[in-house]
Amino acid sequence: MSSWFDYTLNGIIIGNIYALLAVGLALIFGVARLINFAHGSVYVVGAYAGFVAVTQFGTPLPLTILIAVAVGALLGLVIERFGLRPLQGYAHIAPLLATIGISFVLDQIMQLTFSPDPRALPSELLQQRFQVGSGTIGALDLLIAAIGLASAGLLYAFLRYTKLGWAVRATAQDRDAAQQMGVNVDAINRTVFAIASGLGALSGLLVGMYYNYIDPAMSFQATLKGVVAQVVGGVGNVPGAIAGSLLLGLVESYGIALFGTSYRNLFAFVLLVAVLVLKPNGLFASRRQTPPEPMTGTFIAPSKPIHIPYRILVALALVAALLPAVLPDPYVLQTLTNAWLYGLAGLSLTLIAGTVGLISLGHAALLAIGGYASALLSINLGVPIGLSILSAGLIAAAIGTLLVFPSFRLRGHYLSIATLAIGEIVSLVILNWESLTRGPIGISGIPPLSIFGIELDTDRSIYWFTLATLVVLAALQFRLLGSHLGRVLRAVRDDDIAARSYGIGLNRYKALAFAVGSFAAGISGGITSHLYSYINHETFNSQLSILALTIVILGGMGNVAGAILGSVLLVGLPEVFRIAAEYRVLIYGLVLLLLIRFRPQGLLGTV
Amino acid sequence: MPALHRRLLLGATAALIGLSAMPAGAQTGPAKGEPIYLGVSGPLTGPNAQYGAQWKQGFDLALDEINGAGGIKGRPLAYIFEDSQSDPRQSVAVAQKFVADKRIVAELGDFSSPASMAASPIYQRAKLVQFGFTNSHPDFTKGGDYMWSNSVSQADEQPLSAAFAVKRLGMKRIAVLHLNTDWGRTSKDIFVKAAKEDGAEIVATEGYMPDEKDFRSTIVRIRDAKPDGLMLISYYSDAALIARQLQQAGVKLPTVAASSVYSPKLLELGGDAVEGIFTASRYFPEDPRPQVRDFITRFKKKYAKEPDAFNAYAYDTMVLMAQVMRESGTDRKAIHDGLLKVKDVPSVIFGKATFDPNTRRVSGAMSVDLVVKNGRFTVYEGGPVVH
């Protein structure tokens, strides 16, 4: 029995750490209606600020904390002023993407400044430990808990009893109304970003000291866990975020206890999906609370798409088809082949996210399903390659739609988080279902691409094959968008209440669109697996999901030509910046930020 | 006399002969003229960037030596490092870039298996050697006859770790914590099999994700399995985290770690928690082999720190490629054929490296048992710790 006590204690300790992250994310979401993907980067900056202070200047702990908080708060102000304020008034999707861009830039700056090597972050006076149960807890654990509780208490008092706090809450409830009542919404936003980022930096410092370990790559995982914790507690709900964090910590710990370490995150994400589907406002939302996101039509801004005449599109396709004859450079062809494969993923996501408004953050899962399906069908059952790829599309459509179906009642950010979780779940199932997927060892010896028994073994033939697949699917999607069905799908996106009152069965149409979209993603994954000859659970990772979404937003939501253009740019730019070596991801992030700044509705506009 | 393996001593003598023989054909004085280029595909940015940075240090150190002694028949050897972020989508583009670049005579890398093996079909089609020097995945060299590797095969290393843990240290009930990646999983399977053959019982195996930082609950699970020893199949950063959390949880177990933890970073990150951890290494600071002495001295002089395993792999690989080119020429085909022919190249990792023509791998890595004592890696001279 004593082990259960230990598991509980460990769950609370790790939950404590998540809470520090989740509180900041919850604050920002509460006021700015934004999942701040740069929060993990602020956390890293805080950790390194503390590292420099301690190792270079030997600062005592209170001063180190003060420095980290100040650096974080300052960074929060800069992010708000230069990254997000210019995007005010645009659809919510633009700032979301901007935070992704900011996190690229910040992580890269940290890596260039401090080298990618992990560092020790010593904490001199916090090494005392107390015996509890059969384990011990340290002074640092208590300090983390105290700071978590104290900051939550202070925030509560601030929001409840100060004038500025009222203004923050008013802004959170109804931004426009608050502005009409004379609240300086910009100032509120600034304040909230400074507070939340200060907290984020502090958590980076404390967690770094806790593990005696910091590295610049730890930001993504921090953001992910923080987001899960705050959604479980109810987005934008500060006490809820703390409770959600503790719950998340406990579920992970019990998951390990019952099933083993490799199932840890599986439980975290299953919890998340369950909470979202059963109690979309979070476990700790009060009943009276209005759903924070009706936001019909505000998540994706309507805009006038740039109309490209059919003749030009056909001409462009022809140019693409003739390119290998003019420019037979295999490197260029490979880069474009990659772009066409991403283009397929982009087509898929632009239909799901853009046309129907289901912003998916777990799109890589569909490619993974497609990739594994085609690889396993061809290896285990000897299905011919062309047929296996086609089946991969169908299997991805079936499994993908089935997995997401329960989440169709969710909207906006909630659906995004649910898809993020489903994506992680798929990847973890692939990792753990060894009898089928060979677990982490992966599948090697996947036969090369061929159609009708003819092997495609030249760079040109592979290029033409992927291009042709893309063109066919893109043409079909064009037709779909112009049809009655396309208009119905857009109606669901723009105003689902109105759509429903016209007798449109929302879930059916969402499912239909999701299935059609997943088909293209499955095809993309299937082709990829034959090109690579080897895949494992890391081949289609969450970075790919983020990239797919970036492609879609950059091209213009729902815009078929935009998805392809976005894909060519996002695959091409990092290659173009190769001469910049270590700096190329930094430059890429900056270019991305500028594109969002000046074309928040996407390059070709929302369709 | 430290308790060295006999093979190590044999290797040392061989290396000595190898070293003295090497400069005979080469010119003295720095190399001049148009360089000969190797392509390197690896992570310089992204989550694995630290390993790419370590490769560079190893390569540069080897190149100083090679080019200082006349390069390849008078021409300097150089490399072009393309960042792939260890991402298969980028490593395939890099592969095409190298294949099309006629200056590139062979390719080194990539780091992770998905990135490396996704690019293999391209290198194989173009008949450009892909030399995966950190690719221990058992299927890597099965990608084709242009896939070569001098990475220490886990089939070689893990039985030695098992023998260390079971026969030498006397562990009978072992708990295994391993990275849940292709490398960690392969290693674990081989270790478990070998340890059982040596007569030990495996009481728990736990796989964890590479970005995991919290091991408290895993440790409780391991403690409850009542092992008398722990095996860590980890990199140095995770091993340090695990050791610290073991100490905090009050779990005191004799611990053996895979040779991948051999890095000064383990000592820095782990502090007094890694004291007493056993590991094996291909070389050690007081190693008498001249090749190793030279490597360590020059590394410390150039970078003001101790070299680690990844530095050594990169260094060894560059030395090996130089030898192949000196012997067999510098076009793509010649390098492929040269790898078949090359014999007994002096090596930090292997003592002397020769490829098995069937697997295109090198076997027989050096192994010396180490223990962390007073914050340093020292040769272990004791006997059983579990009775």
PDB file of C-alpha atoms in Angstrom, chain A residues 42 58 69 71 104 186 208 227 230 244 251 266 272 290-291 337 390 395 423 440 446 467 475 487 493 569 574:
ATOM      1  CA  VAL A  42       9.670  32.014 -22.196  1.00  0.00           C
ATOM      2  CA  GLY A  58      26.736  33.909  -8.017  1.00  0.00           C
ATOM      3  CA  VAL A  69      10.828  36.966 -13.303  1.00  0.00           C
ATOM      4  CA  VAL A  71      13.505  38.957 -17.676  1.00  0.00           C
ATOM      5  CA  PHE A 104      10.813  29.154 -33.196  1.00  0.00           C
ATOM      6  CA  ASP A 186      -4.137  47.172 -24.571  1.00  0.00           C
ATOM      7  CA  GLY A 208      15.711  23.693 -14.074  1.00  0.00           C
ATOM      8  CA  VAL A 227      -1.723  23.292 -22.352  1.00  0.00           C
ATOM      9  CA  GLN A 230      -5.007  24.063 -18.269  1.00  0.00           C
ATOM     10  CA  GLY A 244      -6.056  20.303 -13.666  1.00  0.00           C
ATOM     11  CA  VAL A 251      -3.093  10.368 -13.753  1.00  0.00           C
ATOM     12  CA  LEU A 266      -1.087   7.926 -23.280  1.00  0.00           C
ATOM     13  CA  LEU A 272      -7.650  15.221 -21.944  1.00  0.00           C
ATOM     14  CA  THR A 290     -20.883  31.229 -20.614  1.00  0.00           C
ATOM     15  CA  PRO A 291     -19.037  28.969 -23.003  1.00  0.00           C
ATOM     16  CA  THR A 337       8.599  16.220 -54.325  1.00  0.00           C
ATOM     17  CA  LEU A 390      -5.053   3.812 -52.101  1.00  0.00           C
ATOM     18  CA  ILE A 395      -7.925   3.440 -43.833  1.00  0.00           C
ATOM     19  CA  GLY A 423      -2.553  12.888 -32.588  1.00  0.00           C
ATOM     20  CA  PRO A 440      10.258   1.811 -31.629  1.00  0.00           C
ATOM     21  CA  ILE A 446       9.415  -1.025 -47.148  1.00  0.00           C
ATOM     22  CA  LEU A 467       2.794  15.773 -58.684  1.00  0.00           C
ATOM     23  CA  ALA A 475      -8.765  19.258 -58.893  1.00  0.00           C
ATOM     24  CA  ARG A 487     -21.231  25.688 -49.739  1.00  0.00           C
ATOM     25  CA  ARG A 493     -17.943  26.871 -40.522  1.00  0.00           C
ATOM     26  CA  LEU A 569       7.254  28.086 -49.538  1.00  0.00           C
ATOM     27  CA  PRO A 574      14.476  26.303 -45.087  1.00  0.00           C
TER      28      PRO A 574
END
